Amino acid sequence: EDQVTQSPEALRLQEGESSSLNCSYTVSGLRGLFWYRQDPGKGPEFLFTLYSAGEEKEKERLKATLTKKESFLHITAPKPEDSATYLCAAAIDNYGQNFVFGPGTRLSVLP
Amino acid sequence: DSGVTQTPKHLITATGQRVTLRCSPRSGDLSVYWYQQSLDQGLQFLIQYYNGEERAKGNILERFSAQQFPDLHSELNLSSLELGDSALYFCASSGGNRLYNEQFFGPGTRLTVL
């Protein structure tokens, strides 16, 4: 069964304290690994797409990496405005459960 | 603002009723996706339409149906509503026809079934 898990479930950081979020996936036929940010009561906001192992992408304080089994979202020197739930999702090219989201990591950055 | 619009923002109805949620994609996007997000299930992919045709299907119940019209807006119809259908329903759009194209999400419709 295709599955995406994320850890930790919740993370509290002090402003400036760097850390990493993990997304592990067990899917057949990965076509893309996505990272989204979601603020409470709002729709997810696209951050990155990674297509192959070894790929890395950066945007401001965020850097996403991909291996054959997992992806990491590294947050460098976070600020309070980075507080949100971070979701990863796997796009799978099968007819059926084609786009599988992980449960998310709830990040709180304290000033 | 992603450019994707959804109406209504909130909907309160009773069990057994039928509702229609509406989505307008970003200008130029041909794909529309529907998702359900509840506290216990997380974000679940329901269905995708590309240029008016069903492209991919996820965990969509038989009581639910969707369509995409010639002007590319989409509607999600939910019938015989149950308490468990209470959730946030998101629409997303993309320019391509593949699930691994970058998707832009709307603000969502919060459905409450009493």
GROMACS .gro file of C-alpha atoms in nm:
model
  225
    1GLU     CA    1   0.000   0.000   0.000
    2ASP     CA    2   0.125   0.345  -0.091
    3GLN     CA    3   0.207   0.540   0.223
    4VAL     CA    4   0.360   0.872   0.325
    5THR     CA    5   0.461   0.942   0.684
    6GLN     CA    6   0.608   1.253   0.843
    7SER     CA    7   0.806   1.314   1.158
    8PRO     CA    8   0.802   1.469   1.401
    9GLU     CA    9   0.428   1.528   1.441
   10ALA     CA   10   0.501   1.864   1.605
   11LEU     CA   11   0.818   2.068   1.651
   12ARG     CA   12   0.886   2.375   1.860
   13LEU     CA   13   1.194   2.577   1.779
   14GLN     CA   14   1.342   2.896   1.910
   15GLU     CA   15   1.393   3.169   1.652
   16GLY     CA   16   1.723   3.102   1.478
   17GLU     CA   17   1.737   2.735   1.580
   18SER     CA   18   1.780   2.529   1.261
   19SER     CA   19   1.620   2.186   1.221
   20SER     CA   20   1.490   1.932   0.969
   21LEU     CA   21   1.152   1.777   0.899
   22ASN     CA   22   1.131   1.424   0.763
   23CYS     CA   23   0.898   1.273   0.503
   24SER     CA   24   0.926   0.898   0.443
   25TYR     CA   25   0.745   0.736   0.155
   26THR     CA   26   0.666   0.383   0.046
   27VAL     CA   27   0.507   0.410  -0.294
   28SER     CA   28   0.519   0.235  -0.626
   29GLY     CA   29   0.612   0.455  -0.916
   30LEU     CA   30   0.693   0.792  -0.759
   31ARG     CA   31   0.645   1.070  -1.009
   32GLY     CA   32   0.714   1.363  -0.780
   33LEU     CA   33   0.755   1.451  -0.412
   34PHE     CA   34   0.592   1.775  -0.308
   35TRP     CA   35   0.627   2.002  -0.007
   36TYR     CA   36   0.349   2.239   0.094
   37ARG     CA   37   0.302   2.487   0.375
   38GLN     CA   38  -0.043   2.522   0.529
   39ASP     CA   39  -0.159   2.793   0.767
   40PRO     CA   40  -0.463   2.722   0.987
   41GLY     CA   41  -0.792   2.734   0.793
   42LYS     CA   42  -0.619   2.805   0.461
   43GLY     CA   43  -0.531   2.605   0.154
   44PRO     CA   44  -0.185   2.451   0.118
   45GLU     CA   45   0.077   2.672  -0.043
   46PHE     CA   46   0.321   2.508  -0.283
   47LEU     CA   47   0.688   2.512  -0.182
   48PHE     CA   48   0.886   2.255  -0.383
   49THR     CA   49   0.866   1.961  -0.618
   50LEU     CA   50   1.146   1.704  -0.628
   51TYR     CA   51   1.155   1.445  -0.902
   52SER     CA   52   1.461   1.228  -0.850
   53ALA     CA   53   1.692   1.108  -0.574
   54GLY     CA   54   1.977   1.350  -0.510
   55GLU     CA   55   1.776   1.652  -0.615
   56GLU     CA   56   1.780   1.962  -0.391
   57LYS     CA   57   1.582   2.284  -0.404
   58GLU     CA   58   1.609   2.601  -0.197
   59LYS     CA   59   1.384   2.893  -0.122
   60GLU     CA   60   1.481   3.154   0.135
   61ARG     CA   61   1.533   2.967   0.466
   62LEU     CA   62   1.401   2.636   0.330
   63LYS     CA   63   1.588   2.359   0.152
   64ALA     CA   64   1.431   2.034   0.036
   65THR     CA   65   1.623   1.717  -0.046
   66LEU     CA   66   1.517   1.378  -0.179
   67THR     CA   67   1.654   1.024  -0.145
   68LYS     CA   68   1.504   0.698  -0.267
   69LYS     CA   69   1.305   0.653   0.054
   70GLU     CA   70   1.264   0.993   0.214
   71SER     CA   71   1.272   1.366   0.179
   72PHE     CA   72   1.392   1.630   0.422
   73LEU     CA   73   1.286   1.989   0.461
   74HIS     CA   74   1.569   2.180   0.626
   75ILE     CA   75   1.484   2.507   0.794
   76THR     CA   76   1.779   2.737   0.855
   77ALA     CA   77   1.754   3.013   1.117
   78PRO     CA   78   1.374   3.003   1.127
   79LYS     CA   79   1.159   3.305   1.210
   80PRO     CA   80   0.818   3.312   1.384
   81GLU     CA   81   0.650   3.363   1.044
   82ASP     CA   82   0.772   3.016   0.943
   83SER     CA   83   0.526   2.868   1.192
   84ALA     CA   84   0.280   2.651   0.997
   85THR     CA   85   0.201   2.290   0.916
   86TYR     CA   86   0.435   2.146   0.654
   87LEU     CA   87   0.288   1.874   0.434
   88CYS     CA   88   0.464   1.641   0.198
   89ALA     CA   89   0.284   1.451  -0.077
   90ALA     CA   90   0.376   1.184  -0.329
   91ALA     CA   91   0.237   1.184  -0.680
   92ILE     CA   92   0.201   0.827  -0.801
   93ASP     CA   93   0.117   0.738  -1.157
   94ASN     CA   94  -0.136   0.466  -1.087
   95TYR     CA   95  -0.507   0.488  -1.147
   96GLY     CA   96  -0.644   0.492  -0.793
   97GLN     CA   97  -0.486   0.667  -0.497
   98ASN     CA   98  -0.277   0.890  -0.712
   99PHE     CA   99  -0.172   1.169  -0.481
  100VAL     CA  100  -0.093   1.075  -0.124
  101PHE     CA  101  -0.037   1.332   0.147
  102GLY     CA  102   0.147   1.278   0.472
  103PRO     CA  103  -0.016   1.385   0.799
  104GLY     CA  104   0.204   1.694   0.829
  105THR     CA  105   0.449   1.840   1.081
  106ARG     CA  106   0.318   2.128   1.289
  107LEU     CA  107   0.605   2.375   1.331
  108SER     CA  108   0.606   2.649   1.593
  109VAL     CA  109   0.888   2.903   1.598
  110LEU     CA  110   0.906   3.102   1.918
  111PRO     CA  111   1.054   3.455   1.927
  112ASP     CA  112  -0.358   3.467  -0.329
  113SER     CA  113  -0.325   3.157  -0.550
  114GLY     CA  114  -0.576   3.274  -0.813
  115VAL     CA  115  -0.807   2.979  -0.743
  116THR     CA  116  -1.150   3.076  -0.612
  117GLN     CA  117  -1.400   2.861  -0.424
  118THR     CA  118  -1.757   2.928  -0.323
  119PRO     CA  119  -1.915   2.925  -0.077
  120LYS     CA  120  -1.662   2.974   0.205
  121HIS     CA  121  -1.888   2.811   0.459
  122LEU     CA  122  -2.182   2.574   0.424
  123ILE     CA  123  -2.401   2.436   0.699
  124THR     CA  124  -2.656   2.170   0.614
  125ALA     CA  125  -2.835   1.869   0.756
  126THR     CA  126  -2.780   1.496   0.716
  127GLY     CA  127  -2.934   1.350   0.403
  128GLN     CA  128  -2.910   1.675   0.209
  129ARG     CA  129  -2.724   1.751  -0.114
  130VAL     CA  130  -2.480   2.039  -0.170
  131THR     CA  131  -2.270   2.173  -0.455
  132LEU     CA  132  -1.928   2.328  -0.413
  133ARG     CA  133  -1.785   2.545  -0.687
  134CYS     CA  134  -1.429   2.610  -0.800
  135SER     CA  135  -1.279   2.844  -1.057
  136PRO     CA  136  -0.919   2.757  -1.154
  137ARG     CA  137  -0.636   3.000  -1.217
  138SER     CA  138  -0.657   3.169  -1.554
  139GLY     CA  139  -0.516   2.932  -1.817
  140ASP     CA  140  -0.509   2.620  -1.596
  141LEU     CA  141  -0.678   2.318  -1.750
  142SER     CA  142  -0.664   2.078  -1.454
  143VAL     CA  143  -0.881   2.094  -1.146
  144TYR     CA  144  -0.833   1.873  -0.841
  145TRP     CA  145  -1.061   1.820  -0.542
  146TYR     CA  146  -0.944   1.733  -0.191
  147GLN     CA  147  -1.109   1.666   0.143
  148GLN     CA  148  -0.936   1.758   0.468
  149SER     CA  149  -1.069   1.638   0.800
  150LEU     CA  150  -0.904   1.627   1.141
  151ASP     CA  151  -0.881   1.249   1.156
  152GLN     CA  152  -0.806   1.175   0.788
  153GLY     CA  153  -0.573   1.455   0.688
  154LEU     CA  154  -0.573   1.572   0.328
  155GLN     CA  155  -0.728   1.320   0.088
  156PHE     CA  156  -0.720   1.342  -0.290
  157LEU     CA  157  -1.068   1.292  -0.437
  158ILE     CA  158  -1.062   1.345  -0.812
  159GLN     CA  159  -0.894   1.531  -1.099
  160TYR     CA  160  -1.040   1.674  -1.417
  161TYR     CA  161  -0.841   1.789  -1.716
  162ASN     CA  162  -1.005   2.004  -1.982
  163GLY     CA  163  -1.349   1.866  -1.902
  164GLU     CA  164  -1.261   1.499  -1.868
  165GLU     CA  165  -1.196   1.288  -1.561
  166ARG     CA  166  -0.821   1.224  -1.540
  167ALA     CA  167  -0.757   1.050  -1.208
  168LYS     CA  168  -0.960   0.921  -0.918
  169GLY     CA  169  -0.865   0.892  -0.553
  170ASN     CA  170  -1.073   0.824  -0.242
  171ILE     CA  171  -1.400   0.965  -0.371
  172LEU     CA  172  -1.720   0.813  -0.234
  173GLU     CA  173  -1.999   0.705  -0.467
  174ARG     CA  174  -2.223   0.967  -0.303
  175PHE     CA  175  -1.986   1.233  -0.436
  176SER     CA  176  -1.950   1.338  -0.797
  177ALA     CA  177  -1.774   1.613  -0.985
  178GLN     CA  178  -1.763   1.769  -1.326
  179GLN     CA  179  -1.567   2.031  -1.514
  180PHE     CA  180  -1.753   2.263  -1.747
  181PRO     CA  181  -1.644   2.410  -2.085
  182ASP     CA  182  -1.539   2.733  -1.914
  183LEU     CA  183  -1.314   2.512  -1.694
  184HIS     CA  184  -1.484   2.581  -1.365
  185SER     CA  185  -1.566   2.271  -1.164
  186GLU     CA  186  -1.836   2.160  -0.925
  187LEU     CA  187  -1.823   1.895  -0.655
  188ASN     CA  188  -2.162   1.748  -0.567
  189LEU     CA  189  -2.206   1.580  -0.231
  190SER     CA  190  -2.530   1.392  -0.170
  191SER     CA  191  -2.695   1.193   0.110
  192LEU     CA  192  -2.471   1.382   0.346
  193GLU     CA  193  -2.353   1.221   0.668
  194LEU     CA  194  -2.202   1.373   0.980
  195GLY     CA  195  -1.864   1.234   0.877
  196ASP     CA  196  -1.865   1.442   0.559
  197SER     CA  197  -1.803   1.755   0.765
  198ALA     CA  198  -1.462   1.876   0.649
  199LEU     CA  199  -1.272   2.138   0.455
  200TYR     CA  200  -1.298   2.082   0.082
  201PHE     CA  201  -1.017   2.224  -0.129
  202CYS     CA  202  -0.992   2.273  -0.499
  203ALA     CA  203  -0.656   2.309  -0.672
  204SER     CA  204  -0.556   2.380  -1.030
  205SER     CA  205  -0.254   2.331  -1.250
  206GLY     CA  206  -0.152   2.400  -1.605
  207GLY     CA  207  -0.067   2.041  -1.692
  208ASN     CA  208  -0.259   1.716  -1.698
  209ARG     CA  209  -0.039   1.515  -1.463
  210LEU     CA  210  -0.073   1.475  -1.088
  211TYR     CA  211   0.291   1.571  -1.050
  212ASN     CA  212   0.237   1.913  -1.200
  213GLU     CA  213   0.259   2.197  -0.948
  214GLN     CA  214  -0.085   2.254  -0.796
  215PHE     CA  215  -0.225   2.580  -0.660
  216PHE     CA  216  -0.489   2.552  -0.390
  217GLY     CA  217  -0.796   2.762  -0.329
  218PRO     CA  218  -0.903   2.889   0.014
  219GLY     CA  219  -1.145   2.599   0.069
  220THR     CA  220  -1.511   2.547   0.157
  221ARG     CA  221  -1.586   2.448   0.513
  222LEU     CA  222  -1.879   2.206   0.518
  223THR     CA  223  -2.063   2.137   0.841
  224VAL     CA  224  -2.324   1.861   0.843
  225LEU     CA  225  -2.557   1.871   1.144
   0.00000   0.00000   0.00000
